[in-house]
PDB file of C-alpha atoms in Angstrom:
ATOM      1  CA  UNK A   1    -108.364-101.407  96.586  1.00 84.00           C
ATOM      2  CA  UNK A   2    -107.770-102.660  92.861  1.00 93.00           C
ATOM      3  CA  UNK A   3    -110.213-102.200  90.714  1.00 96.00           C
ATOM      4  CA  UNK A   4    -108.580-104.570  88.263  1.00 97.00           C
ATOM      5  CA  UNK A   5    -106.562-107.631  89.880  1.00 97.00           C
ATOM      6  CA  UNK A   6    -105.504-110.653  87.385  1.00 97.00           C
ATOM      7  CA  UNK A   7    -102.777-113.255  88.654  1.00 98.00           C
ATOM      8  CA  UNK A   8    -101.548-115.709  86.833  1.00 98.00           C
ATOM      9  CA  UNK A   9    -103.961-115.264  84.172  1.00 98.00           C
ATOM     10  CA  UNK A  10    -103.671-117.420  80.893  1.00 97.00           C
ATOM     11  CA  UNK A  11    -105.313-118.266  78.152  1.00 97.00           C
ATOM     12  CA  UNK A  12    -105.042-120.396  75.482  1.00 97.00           C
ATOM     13  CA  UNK A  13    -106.845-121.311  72.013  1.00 95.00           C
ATOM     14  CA  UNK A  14    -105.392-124.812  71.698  1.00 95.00           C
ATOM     15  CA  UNK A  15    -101.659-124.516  70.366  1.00 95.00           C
ATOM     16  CA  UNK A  16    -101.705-120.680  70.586  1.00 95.00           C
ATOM     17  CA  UNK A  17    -101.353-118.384  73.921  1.00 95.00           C
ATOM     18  CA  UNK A  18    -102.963-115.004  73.648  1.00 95.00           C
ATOM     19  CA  UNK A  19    -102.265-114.401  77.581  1.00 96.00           C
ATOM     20  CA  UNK A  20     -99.490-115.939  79.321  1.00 96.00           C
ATOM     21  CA  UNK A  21     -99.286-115.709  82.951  1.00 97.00           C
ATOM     22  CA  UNK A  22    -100.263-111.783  83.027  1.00 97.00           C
ATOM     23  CA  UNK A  23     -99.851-110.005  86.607  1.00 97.00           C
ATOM     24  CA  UNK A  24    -101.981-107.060  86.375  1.00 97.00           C
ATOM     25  CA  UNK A  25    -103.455-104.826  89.291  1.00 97.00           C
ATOM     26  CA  UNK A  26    -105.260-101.524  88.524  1.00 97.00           C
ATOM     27  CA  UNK A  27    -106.237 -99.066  91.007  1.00 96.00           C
ATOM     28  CA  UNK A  28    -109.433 -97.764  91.750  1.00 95.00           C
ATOM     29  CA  UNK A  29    -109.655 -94.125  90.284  1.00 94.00           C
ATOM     30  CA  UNK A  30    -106.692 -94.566  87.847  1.00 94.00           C
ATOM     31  CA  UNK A  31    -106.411 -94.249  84.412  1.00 95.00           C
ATOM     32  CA  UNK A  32    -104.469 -97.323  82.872  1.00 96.00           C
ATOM     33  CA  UNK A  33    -103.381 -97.571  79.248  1.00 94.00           C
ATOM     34  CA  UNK A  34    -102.798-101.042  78.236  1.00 92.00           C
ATOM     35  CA  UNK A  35    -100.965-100.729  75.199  1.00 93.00           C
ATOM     36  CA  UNK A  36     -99.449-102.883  73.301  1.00 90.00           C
ATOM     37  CA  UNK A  37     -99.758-104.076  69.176  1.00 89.00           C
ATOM     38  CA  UNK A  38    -101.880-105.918  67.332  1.00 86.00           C
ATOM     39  CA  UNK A  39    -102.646-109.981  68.458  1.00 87.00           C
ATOM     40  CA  UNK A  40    -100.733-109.176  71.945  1.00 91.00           C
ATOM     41  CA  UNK A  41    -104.003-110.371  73.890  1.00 92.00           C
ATOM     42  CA  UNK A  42    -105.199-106.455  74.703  1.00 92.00           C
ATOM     43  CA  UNK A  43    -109.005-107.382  73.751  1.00 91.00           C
ATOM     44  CA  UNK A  44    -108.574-111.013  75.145  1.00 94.00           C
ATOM     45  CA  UNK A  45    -107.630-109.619  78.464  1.00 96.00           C
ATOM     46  CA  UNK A  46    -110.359-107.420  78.257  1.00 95.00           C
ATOM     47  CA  UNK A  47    -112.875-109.780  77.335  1.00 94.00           C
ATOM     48  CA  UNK A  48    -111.608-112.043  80.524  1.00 96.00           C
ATOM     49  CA  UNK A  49    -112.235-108.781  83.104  1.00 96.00           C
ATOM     50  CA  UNK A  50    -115.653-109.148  81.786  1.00 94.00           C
ATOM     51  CA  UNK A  51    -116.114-112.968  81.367  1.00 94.00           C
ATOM     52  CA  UNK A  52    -117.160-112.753  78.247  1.00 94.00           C
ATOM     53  CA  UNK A  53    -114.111-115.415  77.604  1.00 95.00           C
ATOM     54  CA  UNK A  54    -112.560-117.643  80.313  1.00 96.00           C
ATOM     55  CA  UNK A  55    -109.018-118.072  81.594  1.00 97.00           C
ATOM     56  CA  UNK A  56    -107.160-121.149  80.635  1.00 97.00           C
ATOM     57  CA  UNK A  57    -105.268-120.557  84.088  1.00 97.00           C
ATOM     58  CA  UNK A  58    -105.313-117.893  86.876  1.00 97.00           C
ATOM     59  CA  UNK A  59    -107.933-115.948  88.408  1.00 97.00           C
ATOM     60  CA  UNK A  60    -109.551-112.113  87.561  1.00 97.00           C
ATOM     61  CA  UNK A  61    -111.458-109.507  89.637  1.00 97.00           C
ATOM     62  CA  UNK A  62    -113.057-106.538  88.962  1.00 97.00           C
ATOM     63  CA  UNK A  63    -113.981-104.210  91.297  1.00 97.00           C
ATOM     64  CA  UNK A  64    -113.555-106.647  94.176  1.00 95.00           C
ATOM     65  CA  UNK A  65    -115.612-109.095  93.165  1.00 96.00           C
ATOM     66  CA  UNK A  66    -114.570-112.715  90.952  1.00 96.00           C
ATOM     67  CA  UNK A  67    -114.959-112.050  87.603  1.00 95.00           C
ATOM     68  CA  UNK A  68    -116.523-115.644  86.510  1.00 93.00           C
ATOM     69  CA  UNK A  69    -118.988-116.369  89.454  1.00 94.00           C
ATOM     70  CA  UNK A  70    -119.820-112.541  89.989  1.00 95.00           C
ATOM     71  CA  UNK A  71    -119.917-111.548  86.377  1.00 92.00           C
ATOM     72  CA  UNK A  72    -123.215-109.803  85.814  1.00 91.00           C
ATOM     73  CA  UNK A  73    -122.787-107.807  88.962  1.00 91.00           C
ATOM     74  CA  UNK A  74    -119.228-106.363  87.329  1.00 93.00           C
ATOM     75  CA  UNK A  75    -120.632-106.254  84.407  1.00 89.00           C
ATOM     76  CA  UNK A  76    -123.777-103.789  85.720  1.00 89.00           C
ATOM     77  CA  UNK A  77    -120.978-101.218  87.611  1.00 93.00           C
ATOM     78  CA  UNK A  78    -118.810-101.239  84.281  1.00 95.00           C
ATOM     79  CA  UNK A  79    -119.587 -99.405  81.240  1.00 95.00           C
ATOM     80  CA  UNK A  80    -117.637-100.934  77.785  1.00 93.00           C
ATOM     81  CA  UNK A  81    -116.587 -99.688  74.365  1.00 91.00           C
ATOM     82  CA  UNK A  82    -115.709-102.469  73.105  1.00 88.00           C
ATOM     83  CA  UNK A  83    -113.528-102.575  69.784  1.00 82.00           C
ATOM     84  CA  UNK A  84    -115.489-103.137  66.313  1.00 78.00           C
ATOM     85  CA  UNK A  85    -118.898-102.107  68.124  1.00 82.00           C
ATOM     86  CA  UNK A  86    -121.643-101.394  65.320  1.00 84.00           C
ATOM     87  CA  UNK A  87    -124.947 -99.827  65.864  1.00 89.00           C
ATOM     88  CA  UNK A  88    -128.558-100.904  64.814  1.00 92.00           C
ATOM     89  CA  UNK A  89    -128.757 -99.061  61.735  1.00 92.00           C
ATOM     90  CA  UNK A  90    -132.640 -98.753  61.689  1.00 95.00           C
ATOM     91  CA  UNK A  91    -132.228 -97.500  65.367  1.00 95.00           C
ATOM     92  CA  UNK A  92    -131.888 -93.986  66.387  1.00 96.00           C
ATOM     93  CA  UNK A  93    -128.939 -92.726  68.512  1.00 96.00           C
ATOM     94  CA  UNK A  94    -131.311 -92.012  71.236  1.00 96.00           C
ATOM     95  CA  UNK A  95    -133.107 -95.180  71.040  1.00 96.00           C
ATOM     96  CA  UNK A  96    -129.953 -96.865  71.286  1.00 96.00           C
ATOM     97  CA  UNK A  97    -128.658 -95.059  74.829  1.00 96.00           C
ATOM     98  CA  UNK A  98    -132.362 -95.671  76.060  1.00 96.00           C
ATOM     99  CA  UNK A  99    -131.382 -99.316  75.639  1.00 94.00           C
ATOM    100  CA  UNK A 100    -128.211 -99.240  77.490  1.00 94.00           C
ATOM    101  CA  UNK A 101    -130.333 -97.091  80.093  1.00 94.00           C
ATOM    102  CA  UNK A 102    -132.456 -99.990  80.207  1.00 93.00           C
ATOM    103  CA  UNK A 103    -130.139-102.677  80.350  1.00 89.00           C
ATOM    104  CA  UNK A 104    -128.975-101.056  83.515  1.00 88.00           C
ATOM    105  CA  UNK A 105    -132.177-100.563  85.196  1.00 88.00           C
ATOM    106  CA  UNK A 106    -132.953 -97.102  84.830  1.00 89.00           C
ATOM    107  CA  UNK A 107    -135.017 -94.737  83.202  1.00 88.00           C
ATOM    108  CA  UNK A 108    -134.676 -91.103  81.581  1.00 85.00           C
ATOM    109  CA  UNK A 109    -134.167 -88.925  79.025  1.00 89.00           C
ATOM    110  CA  UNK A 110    -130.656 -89.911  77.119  1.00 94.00           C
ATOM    111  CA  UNK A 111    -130.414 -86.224  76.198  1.00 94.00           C
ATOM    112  CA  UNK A 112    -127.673 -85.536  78.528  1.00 93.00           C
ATOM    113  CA  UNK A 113    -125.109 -88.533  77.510  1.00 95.00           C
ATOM    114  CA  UNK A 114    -126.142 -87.757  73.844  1.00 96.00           C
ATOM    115  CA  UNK A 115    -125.070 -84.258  74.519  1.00 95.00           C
ATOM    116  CA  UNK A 116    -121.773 -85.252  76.147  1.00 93.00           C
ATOM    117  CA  UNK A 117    -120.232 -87.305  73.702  1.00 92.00           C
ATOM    118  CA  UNK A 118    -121.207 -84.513  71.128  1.00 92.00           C
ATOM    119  CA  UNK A 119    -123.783 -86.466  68.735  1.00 94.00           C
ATOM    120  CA  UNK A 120    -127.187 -84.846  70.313  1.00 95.00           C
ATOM    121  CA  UNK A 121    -127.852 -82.695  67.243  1.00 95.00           C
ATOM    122  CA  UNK A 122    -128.356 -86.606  65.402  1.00 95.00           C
ATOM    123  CA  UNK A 123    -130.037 -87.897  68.491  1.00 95.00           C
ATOM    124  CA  UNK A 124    -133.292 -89.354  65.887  1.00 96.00           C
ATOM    125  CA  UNK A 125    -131.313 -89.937  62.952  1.00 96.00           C
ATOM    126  CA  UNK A 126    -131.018 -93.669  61.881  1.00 96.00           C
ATOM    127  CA  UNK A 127    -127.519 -94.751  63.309  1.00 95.00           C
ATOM    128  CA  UNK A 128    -126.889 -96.293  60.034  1.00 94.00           C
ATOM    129  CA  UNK A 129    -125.955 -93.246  58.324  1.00 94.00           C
ATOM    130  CA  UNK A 130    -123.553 -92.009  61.273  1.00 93.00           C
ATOM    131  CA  UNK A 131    -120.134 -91.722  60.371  1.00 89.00           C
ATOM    132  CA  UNK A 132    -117.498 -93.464  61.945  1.00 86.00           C
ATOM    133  CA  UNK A 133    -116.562 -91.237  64.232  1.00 86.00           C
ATOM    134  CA  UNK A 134    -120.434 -90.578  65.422  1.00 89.00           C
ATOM    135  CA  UNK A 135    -120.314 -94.146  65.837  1.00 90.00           C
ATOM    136  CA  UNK A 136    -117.826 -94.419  68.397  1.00 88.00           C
ATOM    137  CA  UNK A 137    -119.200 -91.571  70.047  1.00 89.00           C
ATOM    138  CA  UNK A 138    -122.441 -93.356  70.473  1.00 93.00           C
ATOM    139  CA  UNK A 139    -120.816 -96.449  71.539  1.00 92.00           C
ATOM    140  CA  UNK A 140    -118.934 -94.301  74.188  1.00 92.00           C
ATOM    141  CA  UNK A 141    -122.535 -93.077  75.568  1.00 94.00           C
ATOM    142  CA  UNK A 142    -123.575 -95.895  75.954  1.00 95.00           C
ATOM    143  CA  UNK A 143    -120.884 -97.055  78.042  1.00 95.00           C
ATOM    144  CA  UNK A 144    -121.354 -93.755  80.092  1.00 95.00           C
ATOM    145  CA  UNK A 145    -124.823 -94.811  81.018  1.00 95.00           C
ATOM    146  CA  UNK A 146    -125.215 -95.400  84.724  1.00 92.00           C
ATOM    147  CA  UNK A 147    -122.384 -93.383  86.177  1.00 93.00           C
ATOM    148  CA  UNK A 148    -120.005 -96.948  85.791  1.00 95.00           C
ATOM    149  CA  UNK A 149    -117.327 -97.493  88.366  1.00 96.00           C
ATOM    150  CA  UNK A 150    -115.017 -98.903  85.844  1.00 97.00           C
ATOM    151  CA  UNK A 151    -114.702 -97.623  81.879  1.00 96.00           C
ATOM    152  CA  UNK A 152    -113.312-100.497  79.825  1.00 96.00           C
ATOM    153  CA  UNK A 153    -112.427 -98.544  76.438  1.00 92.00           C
ATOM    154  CA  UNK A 154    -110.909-100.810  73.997  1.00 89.00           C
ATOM    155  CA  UNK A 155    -109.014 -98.645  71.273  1.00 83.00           C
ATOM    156  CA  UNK A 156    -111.257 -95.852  71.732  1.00 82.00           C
ATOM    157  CA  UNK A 157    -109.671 -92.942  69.414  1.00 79.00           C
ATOM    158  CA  UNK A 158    -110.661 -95.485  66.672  1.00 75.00           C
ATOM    159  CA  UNK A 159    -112.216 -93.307  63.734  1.00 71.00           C
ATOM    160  CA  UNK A 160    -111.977 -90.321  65.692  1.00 78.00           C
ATOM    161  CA  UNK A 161    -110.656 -86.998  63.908  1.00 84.00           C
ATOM    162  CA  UNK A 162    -108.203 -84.900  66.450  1.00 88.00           C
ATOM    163  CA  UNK A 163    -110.988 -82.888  67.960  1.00 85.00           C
ATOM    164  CA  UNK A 164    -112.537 -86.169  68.866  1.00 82.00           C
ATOM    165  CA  UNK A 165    -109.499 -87.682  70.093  1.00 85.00           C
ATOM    166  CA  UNK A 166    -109.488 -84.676  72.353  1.00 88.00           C
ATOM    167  CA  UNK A 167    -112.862 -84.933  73.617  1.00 86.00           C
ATOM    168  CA  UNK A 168    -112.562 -88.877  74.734  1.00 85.00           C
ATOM    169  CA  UNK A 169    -109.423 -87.826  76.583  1.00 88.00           C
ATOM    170  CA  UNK A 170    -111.788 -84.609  78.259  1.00 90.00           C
ATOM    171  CA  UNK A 171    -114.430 -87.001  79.159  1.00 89.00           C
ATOM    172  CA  UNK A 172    -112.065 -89.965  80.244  1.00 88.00           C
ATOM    173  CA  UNK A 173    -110.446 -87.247  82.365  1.00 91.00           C
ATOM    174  CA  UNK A 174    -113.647 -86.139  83.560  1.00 92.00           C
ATOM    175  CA  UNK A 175    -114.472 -89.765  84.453  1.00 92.00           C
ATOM    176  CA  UNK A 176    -111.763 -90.402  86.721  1.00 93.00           C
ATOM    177  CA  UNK A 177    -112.080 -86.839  88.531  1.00 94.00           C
ATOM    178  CA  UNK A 178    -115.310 -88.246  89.521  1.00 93.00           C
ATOM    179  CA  UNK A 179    -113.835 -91.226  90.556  1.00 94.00           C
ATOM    180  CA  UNK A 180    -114.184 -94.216  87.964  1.00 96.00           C
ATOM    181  CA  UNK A 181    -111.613 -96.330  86.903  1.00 97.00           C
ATOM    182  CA  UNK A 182    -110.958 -95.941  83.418  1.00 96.00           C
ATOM    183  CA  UNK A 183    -108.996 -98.914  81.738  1.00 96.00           C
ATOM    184  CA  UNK A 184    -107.922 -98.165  78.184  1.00 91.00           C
ATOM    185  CA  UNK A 185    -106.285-100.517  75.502  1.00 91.00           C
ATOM    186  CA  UNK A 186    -104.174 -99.261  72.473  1.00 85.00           C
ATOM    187  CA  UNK A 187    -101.678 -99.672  69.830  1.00 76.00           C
TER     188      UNK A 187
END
């Protein structure tokens, strides 16, 4: 089964096309780099798998279900890292994973996700004073909340040094062994 299935799928902003009639099927369990450079309609696409914007034309699913009716029920099996995120910076790192944990329904200690993206030794620091790269990691653990069929990652080496590079690609490797879909875009 696809995880990912758009046909036809445009969109428009008035004169301009971001998407133009994009064919796109990704399999469950893959790992999918959707690459392309700046202003090609990577994020757009993205933000139509999650309905956050709407197709001109065409139709999406994710993870067999209609992307625009059936949103919030993609949107609880998917985690996101979406490009530009920024963090609460009066909130802690913890406090902020125990709100994705919440969003999602469940309850815990974020410990373990905080230790898995490598940031646990900041877990009460204010997120404010992360660097760049700690905030990306964050943002990644918060995606990673709730065990998400499908990992939408958009540009997520951004501000991450070579060892971190290397650990997103461990842990998006990691992902799909267990079975998620893991949909990447870059430049």
């Amino acid at each position: 089964m696809a995880a990912i299935d758009c046909r036809g799928v445009t969109k428009r902003y008035g004169d301009v096309t971001a998407v133009d009639d994009l064919d796109l099927s990704v399999e469950e369990g893959e790992i999918f780099g959707f690459l392309g450079p700046n202003g090609a309609g990577k994020s757009t696409t993205i933000n139509m798998l999650l309905d956050f914007v709407r197709p001109s034309d065409g139709t999406v699913r994710v993870l067999d279900r209609d992307a625009r009716s059936e949103s919030v029920a993609v949107r609880q099996r998917t985690g996101v890292l979406p490009e530009g995120f920024d963090v609460y910076s009066r909130l802690s790192g913890r406090k902020h994973v125990k709100f994705a944990m919440r969003s999602k329904g469940l309850d815990g200690d974020p410990q373990e996700v905080l230790e898995r993206v490598g940031i646990a030794d900041a877990a009460d620091r204010a997120a404010g004073g992360y660097s760049k790269g700690m905030r990306q990691r964050l943002a990644l653990g918060m995606a990673l909340v709730g065990r998400p069929q499908l990992l939408v990652l958009d540009e997520p080496s951004s501000g991450l040094d070579p060892a971190g590079a290397k650990e997103m690609r461990d842990i998006v490797r990691e992902e799909a062994d267990r079975g998620a879909t893991v949909f990447f875009s870059s430049h």
